[in-house]
Coordinates of C-alpha atoms in Angstrom, one line a residue:
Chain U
X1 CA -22.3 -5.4 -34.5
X2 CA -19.6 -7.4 -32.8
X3 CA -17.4 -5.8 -35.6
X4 CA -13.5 -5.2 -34.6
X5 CA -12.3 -1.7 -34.4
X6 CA -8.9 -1.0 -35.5
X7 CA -7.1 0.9 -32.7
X8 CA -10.6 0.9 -30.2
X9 CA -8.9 0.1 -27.1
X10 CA -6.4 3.2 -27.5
X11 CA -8.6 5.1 -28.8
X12 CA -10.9 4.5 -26.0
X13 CA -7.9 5.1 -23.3
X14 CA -7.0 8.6 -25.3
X15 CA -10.3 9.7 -25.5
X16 CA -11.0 8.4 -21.9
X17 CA -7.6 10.2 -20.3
X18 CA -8.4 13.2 -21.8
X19 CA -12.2 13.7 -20.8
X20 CA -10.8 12.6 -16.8
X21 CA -8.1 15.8 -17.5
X22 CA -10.6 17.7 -18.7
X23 CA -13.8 17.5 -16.7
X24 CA -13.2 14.8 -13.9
X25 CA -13.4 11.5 -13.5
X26 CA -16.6 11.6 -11.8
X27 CA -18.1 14.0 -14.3
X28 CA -16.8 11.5 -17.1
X29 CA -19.2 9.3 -18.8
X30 CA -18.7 5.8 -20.9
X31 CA -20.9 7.6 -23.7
X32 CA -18.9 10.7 -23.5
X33 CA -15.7 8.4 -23.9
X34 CA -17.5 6.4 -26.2
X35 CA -18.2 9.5 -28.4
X36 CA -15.4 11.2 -28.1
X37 CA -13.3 8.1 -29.4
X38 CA -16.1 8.0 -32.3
X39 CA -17.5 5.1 -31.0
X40 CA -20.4 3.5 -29.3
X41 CA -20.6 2.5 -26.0
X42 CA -21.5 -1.1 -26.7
X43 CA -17.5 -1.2 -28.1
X44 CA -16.4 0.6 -24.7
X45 CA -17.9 -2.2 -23.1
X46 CA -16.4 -5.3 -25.5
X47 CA -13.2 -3.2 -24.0
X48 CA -13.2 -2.4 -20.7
X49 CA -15.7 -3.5 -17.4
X50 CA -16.3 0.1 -16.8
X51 CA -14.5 3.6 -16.7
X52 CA -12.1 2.8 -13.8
X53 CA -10.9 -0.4 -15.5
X54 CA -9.5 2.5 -18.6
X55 CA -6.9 3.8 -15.9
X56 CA -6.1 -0.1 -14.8
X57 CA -6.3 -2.5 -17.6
X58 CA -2.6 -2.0 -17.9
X59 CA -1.5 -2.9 -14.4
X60 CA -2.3 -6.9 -14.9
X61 CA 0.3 -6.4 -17.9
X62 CA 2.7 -4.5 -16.0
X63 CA 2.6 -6.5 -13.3
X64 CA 3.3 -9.8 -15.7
X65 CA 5.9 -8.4 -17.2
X66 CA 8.0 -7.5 -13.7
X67 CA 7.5 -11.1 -12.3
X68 CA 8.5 -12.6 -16.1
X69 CA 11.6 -10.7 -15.4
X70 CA 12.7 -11.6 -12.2
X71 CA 11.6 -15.5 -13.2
X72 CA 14.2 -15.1 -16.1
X73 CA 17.4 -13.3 -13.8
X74 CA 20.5 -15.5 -14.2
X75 CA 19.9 -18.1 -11.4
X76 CA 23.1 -16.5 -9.4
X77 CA 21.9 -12.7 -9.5
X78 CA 21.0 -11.8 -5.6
X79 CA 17.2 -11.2 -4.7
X80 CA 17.8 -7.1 -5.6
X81 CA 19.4 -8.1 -8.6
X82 CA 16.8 -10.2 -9.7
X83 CA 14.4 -7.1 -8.5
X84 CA 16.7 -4.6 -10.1
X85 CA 16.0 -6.7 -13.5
X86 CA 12.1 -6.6 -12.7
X87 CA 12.3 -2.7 -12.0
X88 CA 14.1 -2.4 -16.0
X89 CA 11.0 -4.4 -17.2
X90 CA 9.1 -2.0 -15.6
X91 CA 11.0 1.0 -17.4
X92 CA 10.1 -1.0 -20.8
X93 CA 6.6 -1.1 -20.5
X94 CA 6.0 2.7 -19.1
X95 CA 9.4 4.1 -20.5
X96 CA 7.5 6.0 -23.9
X97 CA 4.3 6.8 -21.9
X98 CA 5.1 9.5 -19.6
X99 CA 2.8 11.9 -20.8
X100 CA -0.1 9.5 -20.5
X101 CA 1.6 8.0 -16.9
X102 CA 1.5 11.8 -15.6
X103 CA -2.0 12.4 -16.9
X104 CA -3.0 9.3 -15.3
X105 CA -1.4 9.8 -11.7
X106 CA -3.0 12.9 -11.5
X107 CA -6.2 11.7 -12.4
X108 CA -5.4 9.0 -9.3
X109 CA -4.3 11.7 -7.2
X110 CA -7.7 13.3 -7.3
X111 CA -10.2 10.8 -6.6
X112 CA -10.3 8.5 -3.4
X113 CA -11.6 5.4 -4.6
X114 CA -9.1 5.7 -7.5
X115 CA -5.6 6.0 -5.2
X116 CA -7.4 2.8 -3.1
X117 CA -7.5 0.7 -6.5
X118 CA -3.5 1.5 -7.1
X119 CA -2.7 0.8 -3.3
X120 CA -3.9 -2.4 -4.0
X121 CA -2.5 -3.0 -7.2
X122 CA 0.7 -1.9 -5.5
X123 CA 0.2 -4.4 -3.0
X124 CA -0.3 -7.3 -5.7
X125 CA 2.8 -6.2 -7.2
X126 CA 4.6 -6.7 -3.9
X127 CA 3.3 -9.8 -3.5
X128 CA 4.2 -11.2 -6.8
X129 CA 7.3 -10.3 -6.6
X130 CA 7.6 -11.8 -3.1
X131 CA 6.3 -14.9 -4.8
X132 CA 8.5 -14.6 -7.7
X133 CA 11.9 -14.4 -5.3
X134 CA 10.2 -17.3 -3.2
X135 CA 10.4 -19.7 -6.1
X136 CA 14.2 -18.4 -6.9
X137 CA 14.6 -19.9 -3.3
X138 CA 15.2 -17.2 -1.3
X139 CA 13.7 -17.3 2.3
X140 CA 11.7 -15.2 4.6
X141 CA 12.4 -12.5 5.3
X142 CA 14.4 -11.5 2.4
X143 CA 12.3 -12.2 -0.3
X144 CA 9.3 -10.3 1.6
X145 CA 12.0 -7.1 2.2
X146 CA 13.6 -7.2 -1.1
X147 CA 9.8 -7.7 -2.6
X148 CA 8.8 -4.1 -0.6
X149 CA 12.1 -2.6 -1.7
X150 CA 11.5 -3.4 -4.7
X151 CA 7.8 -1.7 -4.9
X152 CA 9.1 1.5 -3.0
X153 CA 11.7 2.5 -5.8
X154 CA 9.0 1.8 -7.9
X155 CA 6.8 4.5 -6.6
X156 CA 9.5 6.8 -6.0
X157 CA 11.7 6.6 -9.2
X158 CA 7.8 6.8 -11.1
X159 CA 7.0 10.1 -9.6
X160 CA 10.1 11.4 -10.1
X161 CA 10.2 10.7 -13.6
X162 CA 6.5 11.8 -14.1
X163 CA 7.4 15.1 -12.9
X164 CA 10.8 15.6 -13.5
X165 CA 11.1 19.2 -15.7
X166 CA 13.3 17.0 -17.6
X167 CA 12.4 14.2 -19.1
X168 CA 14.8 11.7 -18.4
X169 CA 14.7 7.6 -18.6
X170 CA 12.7 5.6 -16.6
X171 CA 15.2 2.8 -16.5
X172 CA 17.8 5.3 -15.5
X173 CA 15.5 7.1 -12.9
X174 CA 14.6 3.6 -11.8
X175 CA 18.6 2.3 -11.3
X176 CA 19.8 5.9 -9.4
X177 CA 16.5 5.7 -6.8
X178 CA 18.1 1.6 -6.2
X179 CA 21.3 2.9 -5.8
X180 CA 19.8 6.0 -3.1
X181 CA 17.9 3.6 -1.4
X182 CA 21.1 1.2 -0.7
X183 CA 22.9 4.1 -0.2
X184 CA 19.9 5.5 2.4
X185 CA 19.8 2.4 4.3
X186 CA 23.5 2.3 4.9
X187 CA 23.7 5.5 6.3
Chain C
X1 CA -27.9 7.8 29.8
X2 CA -24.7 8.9 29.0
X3 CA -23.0 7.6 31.7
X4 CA -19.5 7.1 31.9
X5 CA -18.7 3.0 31.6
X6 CA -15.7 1.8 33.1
X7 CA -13.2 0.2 30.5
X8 CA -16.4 0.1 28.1
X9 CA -14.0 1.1 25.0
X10 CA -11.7 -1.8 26.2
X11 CA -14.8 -4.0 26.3
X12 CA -16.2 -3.5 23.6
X13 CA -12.9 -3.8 21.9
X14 CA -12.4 -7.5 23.2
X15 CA -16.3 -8.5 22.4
X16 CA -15.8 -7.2 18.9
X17 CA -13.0 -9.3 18.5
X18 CA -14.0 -12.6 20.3
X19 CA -17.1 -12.1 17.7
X20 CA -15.4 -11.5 14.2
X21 CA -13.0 -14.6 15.3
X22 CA -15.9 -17.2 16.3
X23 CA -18.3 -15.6 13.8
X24 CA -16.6 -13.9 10.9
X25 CA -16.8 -9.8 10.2
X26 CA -19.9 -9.9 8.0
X27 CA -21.8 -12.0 10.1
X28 CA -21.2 -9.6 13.7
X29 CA -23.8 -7.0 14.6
X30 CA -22.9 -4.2 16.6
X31 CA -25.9 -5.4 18.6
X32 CA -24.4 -8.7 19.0
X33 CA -20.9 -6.7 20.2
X34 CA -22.5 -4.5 22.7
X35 CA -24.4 -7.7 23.9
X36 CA -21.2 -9.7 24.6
X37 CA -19.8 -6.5 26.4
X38 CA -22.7 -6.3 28.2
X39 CA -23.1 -2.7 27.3
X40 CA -25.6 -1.4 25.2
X41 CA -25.4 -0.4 21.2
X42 CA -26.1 3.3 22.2
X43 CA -23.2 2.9 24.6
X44 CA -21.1 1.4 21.1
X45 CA -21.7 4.5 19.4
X46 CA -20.2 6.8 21.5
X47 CA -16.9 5.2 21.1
X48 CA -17.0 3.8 17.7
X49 CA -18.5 4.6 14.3
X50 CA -19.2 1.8 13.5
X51 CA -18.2 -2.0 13.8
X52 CA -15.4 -1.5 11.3
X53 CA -13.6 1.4 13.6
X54 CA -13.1 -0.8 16.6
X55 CA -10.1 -2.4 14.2
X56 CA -8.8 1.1 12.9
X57 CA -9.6 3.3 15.8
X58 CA -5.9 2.5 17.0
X59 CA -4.1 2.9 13.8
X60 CA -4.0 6.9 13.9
X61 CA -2.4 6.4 17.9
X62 CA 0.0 4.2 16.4
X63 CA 1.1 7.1 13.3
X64 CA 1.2 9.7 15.8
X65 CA 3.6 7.4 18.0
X66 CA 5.6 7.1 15.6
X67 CA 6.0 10.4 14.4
X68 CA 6.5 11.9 17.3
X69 CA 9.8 9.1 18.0
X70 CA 10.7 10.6 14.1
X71 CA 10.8 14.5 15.6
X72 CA 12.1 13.6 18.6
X73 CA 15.3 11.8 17.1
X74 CA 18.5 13.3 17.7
X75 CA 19.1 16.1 14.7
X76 CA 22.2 14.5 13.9
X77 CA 20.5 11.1 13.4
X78 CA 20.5 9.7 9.7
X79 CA 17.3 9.4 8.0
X80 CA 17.1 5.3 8.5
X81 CA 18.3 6.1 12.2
X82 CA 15.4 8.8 12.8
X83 CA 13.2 5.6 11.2
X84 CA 14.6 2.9 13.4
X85 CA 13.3 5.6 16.7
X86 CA 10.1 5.5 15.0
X87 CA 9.9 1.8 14.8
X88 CA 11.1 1.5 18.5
X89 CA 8.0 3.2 19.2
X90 CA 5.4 1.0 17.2
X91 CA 7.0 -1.4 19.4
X92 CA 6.5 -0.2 22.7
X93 CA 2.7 0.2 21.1
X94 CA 2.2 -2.7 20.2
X95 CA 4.6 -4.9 21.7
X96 CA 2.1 -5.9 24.7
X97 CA -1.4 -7.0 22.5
X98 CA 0.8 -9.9 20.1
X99 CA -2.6 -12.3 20.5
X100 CA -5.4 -9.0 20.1
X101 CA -2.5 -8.3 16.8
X102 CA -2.4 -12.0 15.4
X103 CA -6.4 -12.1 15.9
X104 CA -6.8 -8.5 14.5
X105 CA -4.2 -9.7 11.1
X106 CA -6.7 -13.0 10.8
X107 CA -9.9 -10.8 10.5
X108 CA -8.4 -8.3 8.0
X109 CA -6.8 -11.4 5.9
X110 CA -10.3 -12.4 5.5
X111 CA -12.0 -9.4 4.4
X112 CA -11.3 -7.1 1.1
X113 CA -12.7 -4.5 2.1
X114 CA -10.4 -4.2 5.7
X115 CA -7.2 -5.5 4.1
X116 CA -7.9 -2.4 1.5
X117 CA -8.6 -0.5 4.8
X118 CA -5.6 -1.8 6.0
X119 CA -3.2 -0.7 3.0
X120 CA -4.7 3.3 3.2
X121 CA -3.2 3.0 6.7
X122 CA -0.1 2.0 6.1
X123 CA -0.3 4.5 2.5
X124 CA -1.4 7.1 5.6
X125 CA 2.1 6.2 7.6
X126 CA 4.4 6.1 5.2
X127 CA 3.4 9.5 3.9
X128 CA 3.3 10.8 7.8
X129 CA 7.2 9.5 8.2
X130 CA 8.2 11.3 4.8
X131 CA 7.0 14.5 5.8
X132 CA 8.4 13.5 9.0
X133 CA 11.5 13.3 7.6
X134 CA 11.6 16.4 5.1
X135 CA 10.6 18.4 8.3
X136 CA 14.1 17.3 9.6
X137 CA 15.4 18.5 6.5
X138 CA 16.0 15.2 4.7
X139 CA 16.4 15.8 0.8
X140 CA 14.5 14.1 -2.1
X141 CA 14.2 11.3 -2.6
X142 CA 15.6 10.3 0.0
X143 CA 13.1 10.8 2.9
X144 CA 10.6 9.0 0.8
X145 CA 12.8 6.5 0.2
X146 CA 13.2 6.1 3.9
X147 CA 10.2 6.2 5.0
X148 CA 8.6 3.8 2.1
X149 CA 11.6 1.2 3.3
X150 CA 10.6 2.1 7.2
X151 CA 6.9 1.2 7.2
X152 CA 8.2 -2.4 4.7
X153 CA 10.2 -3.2 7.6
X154 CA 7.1 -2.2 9.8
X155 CA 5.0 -4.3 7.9
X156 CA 7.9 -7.9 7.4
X157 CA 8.3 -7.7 11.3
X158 CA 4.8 -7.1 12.4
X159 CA 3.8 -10.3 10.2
X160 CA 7.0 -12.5 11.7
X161 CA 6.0 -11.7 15.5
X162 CA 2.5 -12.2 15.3
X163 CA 3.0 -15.4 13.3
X164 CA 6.4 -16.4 15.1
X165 CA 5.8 -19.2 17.1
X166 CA 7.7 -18.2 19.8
X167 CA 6.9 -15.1 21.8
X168 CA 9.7 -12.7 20.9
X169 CA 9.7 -8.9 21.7
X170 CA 8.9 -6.8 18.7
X171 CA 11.4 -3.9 18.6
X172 CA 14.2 -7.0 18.4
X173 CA 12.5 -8.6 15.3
X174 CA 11.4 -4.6 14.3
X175 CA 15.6 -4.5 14.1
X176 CA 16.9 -7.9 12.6
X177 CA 14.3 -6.4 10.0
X178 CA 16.0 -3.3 9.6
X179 CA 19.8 -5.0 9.4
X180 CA 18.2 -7.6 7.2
X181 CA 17.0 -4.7 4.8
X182 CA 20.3 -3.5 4.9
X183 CA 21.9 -6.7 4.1
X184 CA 19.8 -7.6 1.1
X185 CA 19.9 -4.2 -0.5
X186 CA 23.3 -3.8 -0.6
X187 CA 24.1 -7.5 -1.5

């Protein structure tokens, strides 16, 4: 009781991921993740809230680690360079996951409630960042634009990558989708 | 019985408002609504599904606007050019109802449940302009890229002219938007 579990978390996740793959996240129980993790649901629980919080326990982290990027941008680096240095963060934390980022978008993909929760952790992120370029002193509306721009190469350069036949680096997926998207609004 | 009420959807409309404003969402009725319209809750239903509709009902008017400015663009018109058309037209549909908008932002901003409402719409149009966009023949990822940065700048202007506080037209703060995009993506 109350014991810790080497490796329960990502056990848990694995064992979670592959059980939404397999049978559905609605069909999906915590005792079936539970058990097929080898352990019992009371550890799920010292874990993760419930069976949605599996697919977005990570984003809190993700989102910390863009903003903690973009707070440490040399002072001089314009607001998309500053975002452009958030957006190689990004490509750190999801860069060796992409097996697990394309299981888990399609699990999203599928359910309703589930693509509401990352619309609104999409939003947070767009608002952090926003807040994050406010405190570098940049004014409205730039840091609100370069915030949103920010977010939508996000999402693009992540699906591209997640379903790219090749698998190529996120960072490097990331950079090019900046680069389209200066070159897009130029045009 | 199922007569036909002059303006009622209008009517009800502007009770509905006037009510979640004075009141707050939770606390209005749909009773309380038809009451201030002077109209009856039966009369409500025929026009709305329920309280939280009269805020949405326009949003799908508003995508359709808008993509029908996207397919009517000339063909030779670049992706963010085909965009800008579209954004002309959310502004000749909105550009008239800046205090029903500024009330309508106020209500969502207080309520989870209609600000994640809110972000499924604008999920919704930003997925409308991309296919939009890859009808007109626009490659990946660029007419996602497009269409993500159209509905930010949809979204950063919308915001600045309802909370502007001088009455400006919205398809010229819809375009210093778009230039401003331009400049701080490319700077």
């Amino acid at each position: 009781m109350g014991r810790w579990e080497p490796g329960a978390s990502g056990r848990l996740r694995q064992a979670a991921m592959e059980l939404y793959v397999e049978r559905g996240y609605d069909q999906t129980t915590v005792a079936a993740i539970a058990d097929r993790a080898g352990l019992t649901a009371r550890t799920f629980f010292r874990y993760f809230a419930d069976k949605r919080e599996v697919l977005f326990a990570g984003s809190e982290s993700l989102q910390d680690s863009l903003v903690a990027a973009l707070d440490d941008a040399a002072p001089d680096a314009s607001p998309m360079q500053a975002v452009a240095a958030a957006l190689d963060a990004a490509a750190d934390f999801l860069g060796d996951r992409r097996d697990y980022s394309r299981q888990r978008q399609s699990v999203i993909a599928a359910n309703a409630e589930l693509r509401e929760r990352e619309l609104i952790k999409m939003a947070s992120l767009a608002h952090a960042l926003g807040d994050g370029l406010r405190r570098r002193g940049v004014p409205e509306p730039d840091a609100s634009l370069a915030a949103e721009a920010g977010v939508a190469v996000f999402r693009v350069a992540f699906d591209r990558w997640v379903n790219d036949p090749v698998d190529r680096p996120l960072a490097q997926v990331m950079r090019e989708s900046l680069v389209q998207l200066r070159t897009v609004t130029t045009r």
